[in-house]
Amino acid sequence: MANSTALPLVLLAEQFAKLPGIGMKSAQRLAYHVMSMTEEEVQAFADALINARSNVKCCSECQNLTESELCAICSDDLRDHSTICVVESPKDIAAFERTNEYKGVYHVLHGLISPLDGITPDKIRIKELLSRIGRNDTKEVIMATNPTVEGEATAMYISKLLKPLGVKVTRLAFGLPIGGTLEYADEVTLFKALENRSEI
Amino acid sequence: MANSTALPLVLLAEQFAKLPGIGMKSAQRLAYHVMSMTEEEVQAFADALINARSNVKCCSECQNLTESELCAICSDDLRDHSTICVVESPKDIAAFERTNEYKGVYHVLHGLISPLDGITPDKIRIKELLSRIGRNDTKEVIMATNPTVEGEATAMYISKLLKPLGVKVTRLAFGLPIGGTLEYADEVTLFKALENRSEI
């Protein structure tokens, strides 16, 4: 912002610009918007920020974000604790929960193996997954990382660690998205859809 | 977010979603991002919010946002205080300042007349502009509201109020934007460009 702008507004815009997907222009717009909010609304926003950061921690079992020691899913006896769905981040859990179909539990890795970015297997929550499988009677581990290079590599790495333990390791199916059209499907997706075709 | 998500995170996402241009999906992503920030970073963000809202007020002269009684522009003796550029919002001042060409002062209306939205002339800072012109030796008032229906109506309304006071009232020029092409210019812009053509 030009130096015609009040300093606290410039500083606030810089804070907004640090957030992912918000450029300097949007950040300025948001900073000006804050000026049109009431003091109470701004206080509520600031409190929500601090409250979320300080009161939310990782579930001791599945590493999902939670307020208590165990998350709502891990402490639910109606869920199938012998099936663990391994995801990259907590927001992936919300996606699975929206399907209303999955009844097992989860394990959040908080990242994917990516040696080029300095993320080695010890930087993500793999040892927590192994110790969990050692403690419990796990029947199946579903690798639900994204179908990217890092996602595939992480799924392969973990499945190699788990196979000797006698645990069934599965991977999500890849194919055409429902509602998608052949015309817009990329070659790899189409190849996967062809390869994994099933009899009707 | 699904009820698998910790409540403080849901509340934070709701706060983000109240900001303009941020939908529920982006708001959730931002809330998860806050969890990856350090406690100090989150505290700095919250402080910036409260600090901006409580320490920034309107300049008593031009209604621009400032930390002090008079803004940096109004308290600058090198500026031409007899020329007032009337804009809709404080961010328009930043745009004019970036040109490095305008040496006069500003007046921020904090809105445009829009009877359908309940914004009547008394809801925006028109009386502050009139009292300012009464107090000072104003030579020219430049109406720099946006070329929208509301912007044009506001410019016309204010110019009718100012004319009896013997003040010269001007309007920004409309025409082709520099770097634009005829092909993509809309009819109204092209008509304005033709109407206001100048000899070369």
mmCIF file of C-alpha atoms in Angstrom:
data_model
loop_
_atom_site.group_PDB
_atom_site.id
_atom_site.type_symbol
_atom_site.label_atom_id
_atom_site.label_comp_id
_atom_site.label_asym_id
_atom_site.label_seq_id
_atom_site.Cartn_x
_atom_site.Cartn_y
_atom_site.Cartn_z
ATOM 1 C CA MET A 1 0.000 0.000 0.000
ATOM 2 C CA ALA A 2 1.148 3.540 -0.620
ATOM 3 C CA ASN A 3 2.482 5.456 2.371
ATOM 4 C CA SER A 4 -0.781 7.421 2.356
ATOM 5 C CA THR A 5 -2.254 4.447 4.215
ATOM 6 C CA ALA A 6 -2.276 4.183 8.002
ATOM 7 C CA LEU A 7 0.471 1.856 9.269
ATOM 8 C CA PRO A 8 -1.774 -0.553 11.254
ATOM 9 C CA LEU A 9 -3.736 -1.156 8.041
ATOM 10 C CA VAL A 10 -0.537 -1.919 6.112
ATOM 11 C CA LEU A 11 0.549 -4.345 8.830
ATOM 12 C CA LEU A 12 -2.856 -6.053 8.816
ATOM 13 C CA ALA A 13 -2.756 -6.397 5.026
ATOM 14 C CA GLU A 14 0.707 -8.002 5.332
ATOM 15 C CA GLN A 15 -0.730 -10.533 7.780
ATOM 16 C CA PHE A 16 -3.574 -11.423 5.394
ATOM 17 C CA ALA A 17 -1.086 -11.711 2.502
ATOM 18 C CA LYS A 18 0.799 -14.448 4.409
ATOM 19 C CA LEU A 19 -2.249 -16.736 4.133
ATOM 20 C CA PRO A 20 -2.250 -19.209 1.235
ATOM 21 C CA GLY A 21 -4.088 -18.074 -1.894
ATOM 22 C CA ILE A 22 -4.362 -14.433 -0.782
ATOM 23 C CA GLY A 23 -2.276 -11.962 -2.797
ATOM 24 C CA MET A 24 -1.334 -8.421 -1.778
ATOM 25 C CA LYS A 25 -4.342 -6.921 -3.575
ATOM 26 C CA SER A 26 -6.894 -9.197 -1.855
ATOM 27 C CA ALA A 27 -5.060 -8.684 1.430
ATOM 28 C CA GLN A 28 -5.523 -4.906 1.159
ATOM 29 C CA ARG A 29 -9.196 -5.377 0.362
ATOM 30 C CA LEU A 30 -9.612 -7.621 3.416
ATOM 31 C CA ALA A 31 -7.764 -5.113 5.632
ATOM 32 C CA TYR A 32 -10.127 -2.343 4.504
ATOM 33 C CA HIS A 33 -13.066 -4.676 5.141
ATOM 34 C CA VAL A 34 -11.938 -5.163 8.746
ATOM 35 C CA MET A 35 -12.316 -1.392 9.215
ATOM 36 C CA SER A 36 -16.011 -1.716 8.366
ATOM 37 C CA MET A 37 -16.568 -4.467 10.957
ATOM 38 C CA THR A 38 -17.643 -3.570 14.501
ATOM 39 C CA GLU A 39 -15.053 -3.779 17.308
ATOM 40 C CA GLU A 40 -16.941 -6.807 18.683
ATOM 41 C CA GLU A 41 -16.784 -8.626 15.344
ATOM 42 C CA VAL A 42 -13.037 -7.996 15.063
ATOM 43 C CA GLN A 43 -12.535 -9.177 18.646
ATOM 44 C CA ALA A 44 -14.511 -12.366 17.878
ATOM 45 C CA PHE A 45 -12.332 -12.989 14.818
ATOM 46 C CA ALA A 46 -9.106 -12.472 16.822
ATOM 47 C CA ASP A 47 -10.400 -14.733 19.618
ATOM 48 C CA ALA A 48 -11.330 -17.467 17.122
ATOM 49 C CA LEU A 49 -7.784 -17.370 15.711
ATOM 50 C CA ILE A 50 -6.085 -17.681 19.103
ATOM 51 C CA ASN A 51 -8.622 -20.166 20.441
ATOM 52 C CA ALA A 52 -8.248 -22.495 17.447
ATOM 53 C CA ARG A 53 -4.451 -22.375 17.548
ATOM 54 C CA SER A 54 -4.130 -22.937 21.295
ATOM 55 C CA ASN A 55 -6.988 -25.382 22.006
ATOM 56 C CA VAL A 56 -6.725 -27.692 19.028
ATOM 57 C CA LYS A 57 -4.130 -30.465 19.141
ATOM 58 C CA CYS A 58 -3.490 -33.809 17.480
ATOM 59 C CA CYS A 59 -5.492 -36.871 18.561
ATOM 60 C CA SER A 60 -3.090 -39.211 20.386
ATOM 61 C CA GLU A 61 -4.395 -42.143 18.349
ATOM 62 C CA CYS A 62 -5.006 -40.949 14.764
ATOM 63 C CA GLN A 63 -3.281 -37.516 14.728
ATOM 64 C CA ASN A 64 -6.495 -35.816 13.542
ATOM 65 C CA LEU A 65 -7.024 -32.293 14.927
ATOM 66 C CA THR A 66 -9.158 -32.335 18.075
ATOM 67 C CA GLU A 67 -9.839 -30.468 21.315
ATOM 68 C CA SER A 68 -9.590 -33.538 23.532
ATOM 69 C CA GLU A 69 -7.032 -36.322 24.013
ATOM 70 C CA LEU A 70 -8.889 -38.649 21.614
ATOM 71 C CA CYS A 71 -10.818 -37.302 18.608
ATOM 72 C CA ALA A 72 -14.574 -37.877 18.148
ATOM 73 C CA ILE A 73 -13.942 -40.679 15.646
ATOM 74 C CA CYS A 74 -11.317 -42.553 17.694
ATOM 75 C CA SER A 75 -13.485 -42.394 20.835
ATOM 76 C CA ASP A 76 -16.563 -43.691 18.978
ATOM 77 C CA ASP A 77 -17.109 -47.381 19.815
ATOM 78 C CA LEU A 78 -19.498 -47.822 16.890
ATOM 79 C CA ARG A 79 -16.668 -47.294 14.363
ATOM 80 C CA ASP A 80 -14.674 -50.233 13.039
ATOM 81 C CA HIS A 81 -11.286 -49.759 14.721
ATOM 82 C CA SER A 82 -9.709 -52.611 12.743
ATOM 83 C CA THR A 83 -9.794 -50.632 9.466
ATOM 84 C CA ILE A 84 -7.508 -47.582 9.208
ATOM 85 C CA CYS A 85 -7.760 -45.117 6.342
ATOM 86 C CA VAL A 86 -4.411 -43.281 5.947
ATOM 87 C CA VAL A 87 -4.728 -39.689 4.695
ATOM 88 C CA GLU A 88 -2.374 -36.784 4.154
ATOM 89 C CA SER A 89 -4.175 -34.075 6.133
ATOM 90 C CA PRO A 90 -7.126 -33.538 8.511
ATOM 91 C CA LYS A 91 -9.230 -31.978 5.756
ATOM 92 C CA ASP A 92 -9.192 -35.284 3.881
ATOM 93 C CA ILE A 93 -11.069 -36.832 6.824
ATOM 94 C CA ALA A 94 -13.875 -34.292 6.375
ATOM 95 C CA ALA A 95 -14.122 -35.375 2.703
ATOM 96 C CA PHE A 96 -14.479 -39.065 3.628
ATOM 97 C CA GLU A 97 -16.961 -38.299 6.407
ATOM 98 C CA ARG A 98 -19.159 -36.463 3.902
ATOM 99 C CA THR A 99 -19.638 -39.737 1.996
ATOM 100 C CA ASN A 100 -21.400 -41.179 5.104
ATOM 101 C CA GLU A 101 -20.166 -44.587 3.941
ATOM 102 C CA TYR A 102 -16.831 -45.158 5.646
ATOM 103 C CA LYS A 103 -17.209 -46.676 9.111
ATOM 104 C CA GLY A 104 -13.549 -47.323 9.971
ATOM 105 C CA VAL A 105 -11.045 -44.981 11.616
ATOM 106 C CA TYR A 106 -8.335 -42.745 10.157
ATOM 107 C CA HIS A 107 -4.660 -41.940 10.446
ATOM 108 C CA VAL A 108 -3.381 -38.499 9.462
ATOM 109 C CA LEU A 109 0.205 -38.373 8.167
ATOM 110 C CA HIS A 110 0.417 -34.540 8.249
ATOM 111 C CA GLY A 111 2.340 -34.484 4.991
ATOM 112 C CA LEU A 112 3.678 -36.716 2.231
ATOM 113 C CA ILE A 113 7.187 -38.019 1.658
ATOM 114 C CA SER A 114 8.955 -35.549 -0.617
ATOM 115 C CA PRO A 115 12.777 -35.787 -0.386
ATOM 116 C CA LEU A 116 13.219 -32.772 -2.703
ATOM 117 C CA ASP A 117 11.353 -30.599 -0.176
ATOM 118 C CA GLY A 118 13.289 -32.159 2.702
ATOM 119 C CA ILE A 119 10.284 -34.203 3.870
ATOM 120 C CA THR A 120 11.769 -37.578 4.708
ATOM 121 C CA PRO A 121 9.652 -40.464 6.143
ATOM 122 C CA ASP A 122 10.614 -39.510 9.718
ATOM 123 C CA LYS A 123 9.079 -36.022 9.245
ATOM 124 C CA ILE A 124 5.530 -37.371 8.848
ATOM 125 C CA ARG A 125 3.487 -39.491 11.290
ATOM 126 C CA ILE A 126 4.489 -42.938 10.007
ATOM 127 C CA LYS A 127 5.963 -44.263 13.269
ATOM 128 C CA GLU A 128 2.699 -43.339 15.048
ATOM 129 C CA LEU A 129 0.855 -45.476 12.462
ATOM 130 C CA LEU A 130 3.223 -48.432 12.986
ATOM 131 C CA SER A 131 2.972 -48.294 16.788
ATOM 132 C CA ARG A 132 -0.818 -48.115 16.473
ATOM 133 C CA ILE A 133 -0.935 -51.210 14.293
ATOM 134 C CA GLY A 134 1.387 -52.967 16.754
ATOM 135 C CA ARG A 135 -0.930 -52.173 19.693
ATOM 136 C CA ASN A 136 -4.272 -52.947 18.022
ATOM 137 C CA ASP A 137 -5.857 -55.732 16.049
ATOM 138 C CA THR A 138 -5.724 -54.021 12.644
ATOM 139 C CA LYS A 139 -7.179 -55.957 9.712
ATOM 140 C CA GLU A 140 -6.880 -53.476 6.852
ATOM 141 C CA VAL A 141 -4.999 -50.266 6.088
ATOM 142 C CA ILE A 142 -6.445 -48.204 3.213
ATOM 143 C CA MET A 143 -3.867 -45.905 1.607
ATOM 144 C CA ALA A 144 -5.910 -42.795 0.743
ATOM 145 C CA THR A 145 -3.160 -40.354 -0.190
ATOM 146 C CA ASN A 146 -3.719 -38.187 -3.289
ATOM 147 C CA PRO A 147 -2.877 -39.666 -6.706
ATOM 148 C CA THR A 148 0.208 -37.440 -7.100
ATOM 149 C CA VAL A 149 3.881 -38.429 -7.298
ATOM 150 C CA GLU A 150 4.359 -37.784 -3.566
ATOM 151 C CA GLY A 151 1.047 -39.432 -2.683
ATOM 152 C CA GLU A 152 1.907 -42.581 -4.652
ATOM 153 C CA ALA A 153 5.450 -42.731 -3.251
ATOM 154 C CA THR A 154 4.170 -42.377 0.313
ATOM 155 C CA ALA A 155 1.524 -45.070 -0.245
ATOM 156 C CA MET A 156 4.167 -47.443 -1.675
ATOM 157 C CA TYR A 157 6.638 -46.707 1.151
ATOM 158 C CA ILE A 158 4.094 -47.353 3.901
ATOM 159 C CA SER A 159 2.666 -50.463 2.238
ATOM 160 C CA LYS A 160 6.189 -51.962 2.103
ATOM 161 C CA LEU A 161 6.590 -51.317 5.837
ATOM 162 C CA LEU A 162 3.194 -52.856 6.646
ATOM 163 C CA LYS A 163 3.246 -56.000 4.481
ATOM 164 C CA PRO A 164 5.726 -57.906 6.761
ATOM 165 C CA LEU A 165 3.329 -57.237 9.682
ATOM 166 C CA GLY A 166 0.677 -59.332 7.932
ATOM 167 C CA VAL A 167 -1.728 -56.422 7.517
ATOM 168 C CA LYS A 168 -3.870 -56.168 4.393
ATOM 169 C CA VAL A 169 -2.950 -52.914 2.613
ATOM 170 C CA THR A 170 -5.299 -51.468 -0.028
ATOM 171 C CA ARG A 171 -5.278 -48.366 -2.223
ATOM 172 C CA LEU A 172 -8.233 -46.213 -3.366
ATOM 173 C CA ALA A 173 -9.568 -47.037 -6.846
ATOM 174 C CA PHE A 174 -8.620 -44.729 -9.708
ATOM 175 C CA GLY A 175 -10.829 -44.156 -12.733
ATOM 176 C CA LEU A 176 -13.288 -41.726 -14.268
ATOM 177 C CA PRO A 177 -14.843 -39.305 -11.782
ATOM 178 C CA ILE A 178 -18.647 -39.672 -11.556
ATOM 179 C CA GLY A 179 -20.251 -36.938 -13.642
ATOM 180 C CA GLY A 180 -17.042 -36.481 -15.672
ATOM 181 C CA THR A 181 -16.854 -37.027 -19.418
ATOM 182 C CA LEU A 182 -14.416 -39.139 -21.441
ATOM 183 C CA GLU A 183 -13.621 -36.089 -23.547
ATOM 184 C CA TYR A 184 -12.065 -34.221 -20.635
ATOM 185 C CA ALA A 185 -10.410 -37.181 -18.899
ATOM 186 C CA ASP A 186 -6.602 -37.095 -19.043
ATOM 187 C CA GLU A 187 -4.711 -40.073 -20.517
ATOM 188 C CA VAL A 188 -3.489 -41.464 -17.195
ATOM 189 C CA THR A 189 -6.985 -41.422 -15.666
ATOM 190 C CA LEU A 190 -8.413 -43.068 -18.788
ATOM 191 C CA PHE A 191 -5.665 -45.708 -18.759
ATOM 192 C CA LYS A 192 -6.414 -46.438 -15.071
ATOM 193 C CA ALA A 193 -10.152 -46.628 -15.829
ATOM 194 C CA LEU A 194 -9.468 -49.107 -18.654
ATOM 195 C CA GLU A 195 -6.997 -51.157 -16.623
ATOM 196 C CA ASN A 196 -9.296 -51.457 -13.608
ATOM 197 C CA ARG A 197 -12.484 -52.114 -15.599
ATOM 198 C CA SER A 198 -14.997 -54.470 -14.015
ATOM 199 C CA GLU A 199 -17.614 -56.820 -15.475
ATOM 200 C CA ILE A 200 -21.217 -55.556 -15.453
ATOM 201 C CA MET B 1 -17.168 -28.911 8.007
ATOM 202 C CA ALA B 2 -18.247 -32.341 9.142
ATOM 203 C CA ASN B 3 -18.697 -32.898 12.867
ATOM 204 C CA SER B 4 -15.438 -34.875 12.786
ATOM 205 C CA THR B 5 -13.700 -31.482 12.942
ATOM 206 C CA ALA B 6 -12.746 -29.811 16.204
ATOM 207 C CA LEU B 7 -15.213 -27.040 17.149
ATOM 208 C CA PRO B 8 -12.678 -24.162 17.438
ATOM 209 C CA LEU B 9 -11.617 -24.919 13.851
ATOM 210 C CA VAL B 10 -15.218 -24.795 12.637
ATOM 211 C CA LEU B 11 -15.716 -21.461 14.424
ATOM 212 C CA LEU B 12 -12.510 -20.059 12.906
ATOM 213 C CA ALA B 13 -13.577 -21.168 9.426
ATOM 214 C CA GLU B 14 -16.916 -19.406 9.960
ATOM 215 C CA GLN B 15 -15.040 -16.204 10.813
ATOM 216 C CA PHE B 16 -12.944 -16.435 7.644
ATOM 217 C CA ALA B 17 -16.072 -17.146 5.576
ATOM 218 C CA LYS B 18 -17.551 -13.803 6.696
ATOM 219 C CA LEU B 19 -14.790 -11.942 4.819
ATOM 220 C CA PRO B 20 -15.644 -10.756 1.290
ATOM 221 C CA GLY B 21 -14.566 -13.099 -1.527
ATOM 222 C CA ILE B 22 -13.862 -16.043 0.797
ATOM 223 C CA GLY B 23 -16.258 -18.971 0.471
ATOM 224 C CA MET B 24 -16.728 -21.826 2.966
ATOM 225 C CA LYS B 25 -14.196 -24.032 1.156
ATOM 226 C CA SER B 26 -11.417 -21.403 1.212
ATOM 227 C CA ALA B 27 -12.351 -20.532 4.790
ATOM 228 C CA GLN B 28 -11.790 -24.156 5.860
ATOM 229 C CA ARG B 29 -8.439 -24.212 4.050
ATOM 230 C CA LEU B 30 -7.395 -21.003 5.831
ATOM 231 C CA ALA B 31 -8.509 -22.387 9.201
ATOM 232 C CA TYR B 32 -6.367 -25.492 8.655
ATOM 233 C CA HIS B 33 -3.490 -23.239 7.605
ATOM 234 C CA VAL B 34 -3.710 -21.369 10.919
ATOM 235 C CA MET B 35 -3.046 -24.700 12.657
ATOM 236 C CA SER B 36 0.312 -24.910 10.866
ATOM 237 C CA MET B 37 1.357 -21.413 11.995
ATOM 238 C CA THR B 38 3.346 -20.951 15.220
ATOM 239 C CA GLU B 39 1.533 -19.570 18.287
ATOM 240 C CA GLU B 40 3.545 -16.330 17.894
ATOM 241 C CA GLU B 41 2.453 -15.912 14.263
ATOM 242 C CA VAL B 42 -1.208 -16.416 15.195
ATOM 243 C CA GLN B 43 -0.850 -13.946 18.067
ATOM 244 C CA ALA B 44 0.709 -11.384 15.675
ATOM 245 C CA PHE B 45 -2.206 -11.855 13.260
ATOM 246 C CA ALA B 46 -4.792 -11.414 16.032
ATOM 247 C CA ASP B 47 -2.948 -8.326 17.356
ATOM 248 C CA ALA B 48 -2.821 -6.800 13.864
ATOM 249 C CA LEU B 49 -6.594 -7.243 13.534
ATOM 250 C CA ILE B 50 -7.412 -5.580 16.865
ATOM 251 C CA ASN B 51 -4.744 -2.898 16.459
ATOM 252 C CA ALA B 52 -5.967 -1.876 13.009
ATOM 253 C CA ARG B 53 -9.600 -1.750 14.113
ATOM 254 C CA SER B 54 -8.995 0.223 17.318
ATOM 255 C CA ASN B 55 -6.173 2.586 16.289
ATOM 256 C CA VAL B 56 -7.282 3.592 12.828
ATOM 257 C CA LYS B 57 -9.907 6.313 12.519
ATOM 258 C CA CYS B 58 -11.114 8.820 9.938
ATOM 259 C CA CYS B 59 -9.048 11.962 9.250
ATOM 260 C CA SER B 60 -11.032 14.930 10.587
ATOM 261 C CA GLU B 61 -10.414 16.809 7.337
ATOM 262 C CA CYS B 62 -10.650 14.324 4.438
ATOM 263 C CA GLN B 63 -12.173 11.206 6.126
ATOM 264 C CA ASN B 64 -9.284 9.034 4.917
ATOM 265 C CA LEU B 65 -8.240 6.267 7.351
ATOM 266 C CA THR B 66 -5.387 7.375 9.605
ATOM 267 C CA GLU B 67 -3.830 6.833 13.025
ATOM 268 C CA SER B 68 -3.680 10.525 13.928
ATOM 269 C CA GLU B 69 -6.175 13.422 13.947
ATOM 270 C CA LEU B 70 -5.087 14.571 10.467
ATOM 271 C CA CYS B 71 -3.909 12.087 7.809
ATOM 272 C CA ALA B 72 -0.427 12.263 6.258
ATOM 273 C CA ILE B 73 -1.777 13.956 3.131
ATOM 274 C CA CYS B 74 -3.893 16.599 4.896
ATOM 275 C CA SER B 75 -1.002 17.512 7.206
ATOM 276 C CA ASP B 76 1.453 17.854 4.305
ATOM 277 C CA ASP B 77 2.031 21.565 3.526
ATOM 278 C CA LEU B 78 3.600 20.748 0.155
ATOM 279 C CA ARG B 79 0.259 19.465 -1.183
ATOM 280 C CA ASP B 80 -2.151 21.755 -2.993
ATOM 281 C CA HIS B 81 -4.985 22.138 -0.483
ATOM 282 C CA SER B 82 -7.155 24.083 -2.943
ATOM 283 C CA THR B 83 -7.777 21.028 -5.126
ATOM 284 C CA ILE B 84 -9.909 18.233 -3.653
ATOM 285 C CA CYS B 85 -10.273 14.857 -5.325
ATOM 286 C CA VAL B 86 -13.513 13.180 -4.159
ATOM 287 C CA VAL B 87 -13.342 9.372 -4.006
ATOM 288 C CA GLU B 88 -15.608 6.589 -2.828
ATOM 289 C CA SER B 89 -13.258 4.738 -0.475
ATOM 290 C CA PRO B 90 -9.797 5.005 1.130
ATOM 291 C CA LYS B 91 -8.328 2.432 -1.245
ATOM 292 C CA ASP B 92 -9.002 4.767 -4.173
ATOM 293 C CA ILE B 93 -6.537 7.210 -2.598
ATOM 294 C CA ALA B 94 -3.822 4.558 -2.727
ATOM 295 C CA ALA B 95 -4.534 4.152 -6.465
ATOM 296 C CA PHE B 96 -4.156 7.911 -7.125
ATOM 297 C CA GLU B 97 -1.010 8.121 -4.982
ATOM 298 C CA ARG B 98 0.590 5.373 -7.066
ATOM 299 C CA THR B 99 0.436 7.657 -10.138
ATOM 300 C CA ASN B 100 2.826 10.067 -8.347
ATOM 301 C CA GLU B 101 1.188 12.846 -10.349
ATOM 302 C CA TYR B 102 -1.654 14.171 -8.215
ATOM 303 C CA LYS B 103 -0.509 16.860 -5.775
ATOM 304 C CA GLY B 104 -3.866 17.966 -4.360
ATOM 305 C CA VAL B 105 -5.774 16.559 -1.388
ATOM 306 C CA TYR B 106 -8.660 14.074 -1.166
ATOM 307 C CA HIS B 107 -12.100 13.611 0.294
ATOM 308 C CA VAL B 108 -13.401 10.129 1.035
ATOM 309 C CA LEU B 109 -17.194 9.697 0.811
ATOM 310 C CA HIS B 110 -17.189 6.198 2.378
ATOM 311 C CA GLY B 111 -19.853 5.014 -0.038
ATOM 312 C CA LEU B 112 -21.937 6.095 -3.005
ATOM 313 C CA ILE B 113 -25.533 7.263 -3.137
ATOM 314 C CA SER B 114 -27.711 4.215 -3.806
ATOM 315 C CA PRO B 115 -31.343 4.694 -2.753
ATOM 316 C CA LEU B 116 -32.216 1.068 -3.589
ATOM 317 C CA ASP B 117 -29.670 -0.091 -0.972
ATOM 318 C CA GLY B 118 -30.909 2.531 1.483
ATOM 319 C CA ILE B 119 -27.818 4.715 1.031
ATOM 320 C CA THR B 120 -29.231 8.237 0.872
ATOM 321 C CA PRO B 121 -26.960 11.327 0.554
ATOM 322 C CA ASP B 122 -26.933 11.846 4.345
ATOM 323 C CA LYS B 123 -25.405 8.361 4.846
ATOM 324 C CA ILE B 124 -22.142 9.293 3.103
ATOM 325 C CA ARG B 125 -19.649 12.064 3.987
ATOM 326 C CA ILE B 126 -21.102 14.832 1.790
ATOM 327 C CA LYS B 127 -21.782 17.346 4.573
ATOM 328 C CA GLU B 128 -18.138 17.023 5.699
ATOM 329 C CA LEU B 129 -17.101 17.925 2.131
ATOM 330 C CA LEU B 130 -19.401 20.962 2.064
ATOM 331 C CA SER B 131 -18.222 22.267 5.443
ATOM 332 C CA ARG B 132 -14.613 21.790 4.302
ATOM 333 C CA ILE B 133 -15.202 23.827 1.164
ATOM 334 C CA GLY B 134 -16.918 26.498 3.255
ATOM 335 C CA ARG B 135 -13.908 26.744 5.595
ATOM 336 C CA ASN B 136 -11.138 26.660 2.984
ATOM 337 C CA ASP B 137 -10.228 28.416 -0.220
ATOM 338 C CA THR B 138 -11.118 25.568 -2.570
ATOM 339 C CA LYS B 139 -10.523 26.177 -6.297
ATOM 340 C CA GLU B 140 -11.393 22.810 -7.830
ATOM 341 C CA VAL B 141 -13.244 19.662 -6.828
ATOM 342 C CA ILE B 142 -12.471 16.596 -8.961
ATOM 343 C CA MET B 143 -15.238 13.987 -8.887
ATOM 344 C CA ALA B 144 -13.328 10.695 -8.996
ATOM 345 C CA THR B 145 -16.080 8.201 -8.223
ATOM 346 C CA ASN B 146 -16.221 5.012 -10.301
ATOM 347 C CA PRO B 147 -17.940 5.142 -13.710
ATOM 348 C CA THR B 148 -20.900 3.074 -12.467
ATOM 349 C CA VAL B 149 -24.551 4.108 -12.126
ATOM 350 C CA GLU B 150 -24.065 4.930 -8.421
ATOM 351 C CA GLY B 151 -20.718 6.644 -9.071
ATOM 352 C CA GLU B 152 -22.194 8.857 -11.808
ATOM 353 C CA ALA B 153 -25.284 9.688 -9.729
ATOM 354 C CA THR B 154 -23.158 10.650 -6.726
ATOM 355 C CA ALA B 155 -20.860 12.801 -8.890
ATOM 356 C CA MET B 156 -23.889 14.587 -10.411
ATOM 357 C CA TYR B 157 -25.547 15.090 -7.007
ATOM 358 C CA ILE B 158 -22.435 16.600 -5.415
ATOM 359 C CA SER B 159 -21.627 18.781 -8.419
ATOM 360 C CA LYS B 160 -25.124 20.296 -8.258
ATOM 361 C CA LEU B 161 -24.562 21.121 -4.583
ATOM 362 C CA LEU B 162 -21.156 22.693 -5.291
ATOM 363 C CA LYS B 163 -21.894 24.769 -8.385
ATOM 364 C CA PRO B 164 -23.825 27.517 -6.439
ATOM 365 C CA LEU B 165 -20.748 27.889 -4.189
ATOM 366 C CA GLY B 166 -18.723 29.036 -7.223
ATOM 367 C CA VAL B 167 -16.349 26.048 -7.068
ATOM 368 C CA LYS B 168 -15.050 24.525 -10.310
ATOM 369 C CA VAL B 169 -16.217 20.890 -10.429
ATOM 370 C CA THR B 170 -14.529 18.451 -12.813
ATOM 371 C CA ARG B 171 -14.934 14.747 -13.592
ATOM 372 C CA LEU B 172 -12.259 12.187 -14.494
ATOM 373 C CA ALA B 173 -11.840 11.570 -18.240
ATOM 374 C CA PHE B 174 -13.343 8.410 -19.692
ATOM 375 C CA GLY B 175 -11.922 6.646 -22.744
ATOM 376 C CA LEU B 176 -9.821 3.688 -23.802
ATOM 377 C CA PRO B 177 -7.568 2.326 -21.065
ATOM 378 C CA ILE B 178 -3.853 2.558 -21.937
ATOM 379 C CA GLY B 179 -2.694 -0.845 -23.182
ATOM 380 C CA GLY B 180 -6.281 -1.871 -24.004
ATOM 381 C CA THR B 181 -7.474 -2.770 -27.483
ATOM 382 C CA LEU B 182 -10.427 -1.458 -29.465
ATOM 383 C CA GLU B 183 -11.561 -5.032 -29.999
ATOM 384 C CA TYR B 184 -12.245 -5.568 -26.306
ATOM 385 C CA ALA B 185 -13.548 -2.086 -25.479
ATOM 386 C CA ASP B 186 -17.260 -2.009 -24.663
ATOM 387 C CA GLU B 187 -19.593 0.300 -26.617
ATOM 388 C CA VAL B 188 -20.010 2.891 -23.879
ATOM 389 C CA THR B 189 -16.238 3.248 -23.362
ATOM 390 C CA LEU B 190 -15.703 3.523 -27.126
ATOM 391 C CA PHE B 191 -18.471 6.117 -27.417
ATOM 392 C CA LYS B 192 -16.861 8.146 -24.592
ATOM 393 C CA ALA B 193 -13.443 7.843 -26.265
ATOM 394 C CA LEU B 194 -14.905 9.106 -29.548
ATOM 395 C CA GLU B 195 -16.895 11.891 -27.913
ATOM 396 C CA ASN B 196 -13.914 13.184 -25.928
ATOM 397 C CA ARG B 197 -11.369 12.861 -28.747
ATOM 398 C CA SER B 198 -8.609 15.477 -28.849
ATOM 399 C CA GLU B 199 -6.553 16.960 -31.682
ATOM 400 C CA ILE B 200 -3.001 15.588 -32.079
#
